[in-house]
XYZ file of C-alpha atoms in Angstrom:
84
model
C 0.000 0.000 0.000
C 2.800 2.417 -0.683
C 0.519 4.409 -2.991
C -1.513 5.507 0.029
C 1.374 6.884 2.041
C 2.397 10.505 2.226
C 5.974 11.211 1.152
C 8.157 12.793 3.846
C 8.569 16.560 3.830
C 11.968 17.839 2.679
C 14.257 18.722 5.542
C 15.920 22.130 5.493
C 19.645 21.726 5.946
C 20.691 25.349 5.550
C 22.025 27.023 2.478
C 24.206 25.085 0.126
C 26.256 26.467 -2.740
C 23.053 27.524 -4.502
C 20.929 27.855 -1.368
C 19.026 30.528 0.466
C 18.392 31.328 4.130
C 16.131 33.924 5.763
C 17.971 34.006 9.109
C 19.463 37.500 8.653
C 16.405 39.253 7.216
C 14.144 39.932 10.234
C 15.127 43.614 10.448
C 13.749 44.205 6.925
C 10.190 43.220 7.895
C 7.934 46.274 8.051
C 9.925 48.241 5.472
C 8.601 49.387 2.104
C 9.470 47.290 -0.947
C 12.255 49.029 -2.866
C 14.958 47.875 -5.244
C 17.672 48.507 -2.642
C 15.828 46.380 -0.066
C 15.501 43.532 -2.570
C 19.206 43.714 -3.400
C 20.196 43.729 0.278
C 17.872 40.816 1.043
C 19.309 38.760 -1.820
C 22.867 39.431 -0.700
C 22.168 38.560 2.947
C 20.163 35.437 2.107
C 22.638 34.013 -0.395
C 19.857 33.709 -2.991
C 20.628 33.825 -6.711
C 17.081 34.906 -7.657
C 14.307 36.889 -5.977
C 10.640 37.673 -6.490
C 8.138 39.987 -4.816
C 4.883 38.289 -3.792
C 1.876 40.521 -3.240
C -1.526 39.285 -2.014
C -3.456 37.535 -4.791
C -0.519 37.727 -7.213
C 0.006 34.908 -9.677
C 3.176 32.874 -9.218
C 4.733 29.685 -10.430
C 4.680 26.794 -7.967
C 8.165 25.498 -8.776
C 10.481 25.154 -5.789
C 13.938 26.667 -6.220
C 16.417 26.443 -3.368
C 18.283 29.474 -4.722
C 15.262 31.832 -4.812
C 14.146 34.325 -2.156
C 10.436 35.165 -2.000
C 9.712 38.543 -0.431
C 6.155 38.612 0.914
C 4.342 41.961 0.745
C 1.028 43.298 2.015
C -1.467 45.428 0.042
C 0.584 48.593 0.636
C 3.909 47.028 -0.448
C 5.280 46.652 3.064
C 7.455 43.569 3.663
C 5.638 41.062 5.884
C 8.002 38.105 5.568
C 10.497 36.046 3.593
C 10.582 32.471 2.289
C 13.142 30.560 0.319
C 11.962 28.382 -2.515
C-alpha cells in the first residue's frame, strides 16, 4: 500500500552552494518594498534569484532552493520572507 502513504517533507539543511536562508532578514520586515531592499535581502540570504509576492498575485509553484520570495502586504510593506 505504498501508494496511500504521504511522502516525507523535505528537511531544510541550511544554504548550500546555490541555497538561500532567511535568518538575517528579520530587520527588513515592516519596510517598504524598494529595489535597494531587494538587493540587500538577496545578498544577505545568499539567494541567486528573488521575487516579490503581493496578495493575490500569480506565481509559479516550482520550488527553487536558490530563490528568495519577499512577501508583501497590500501597501507594499514587507511582511516576511521564504526561500523556494
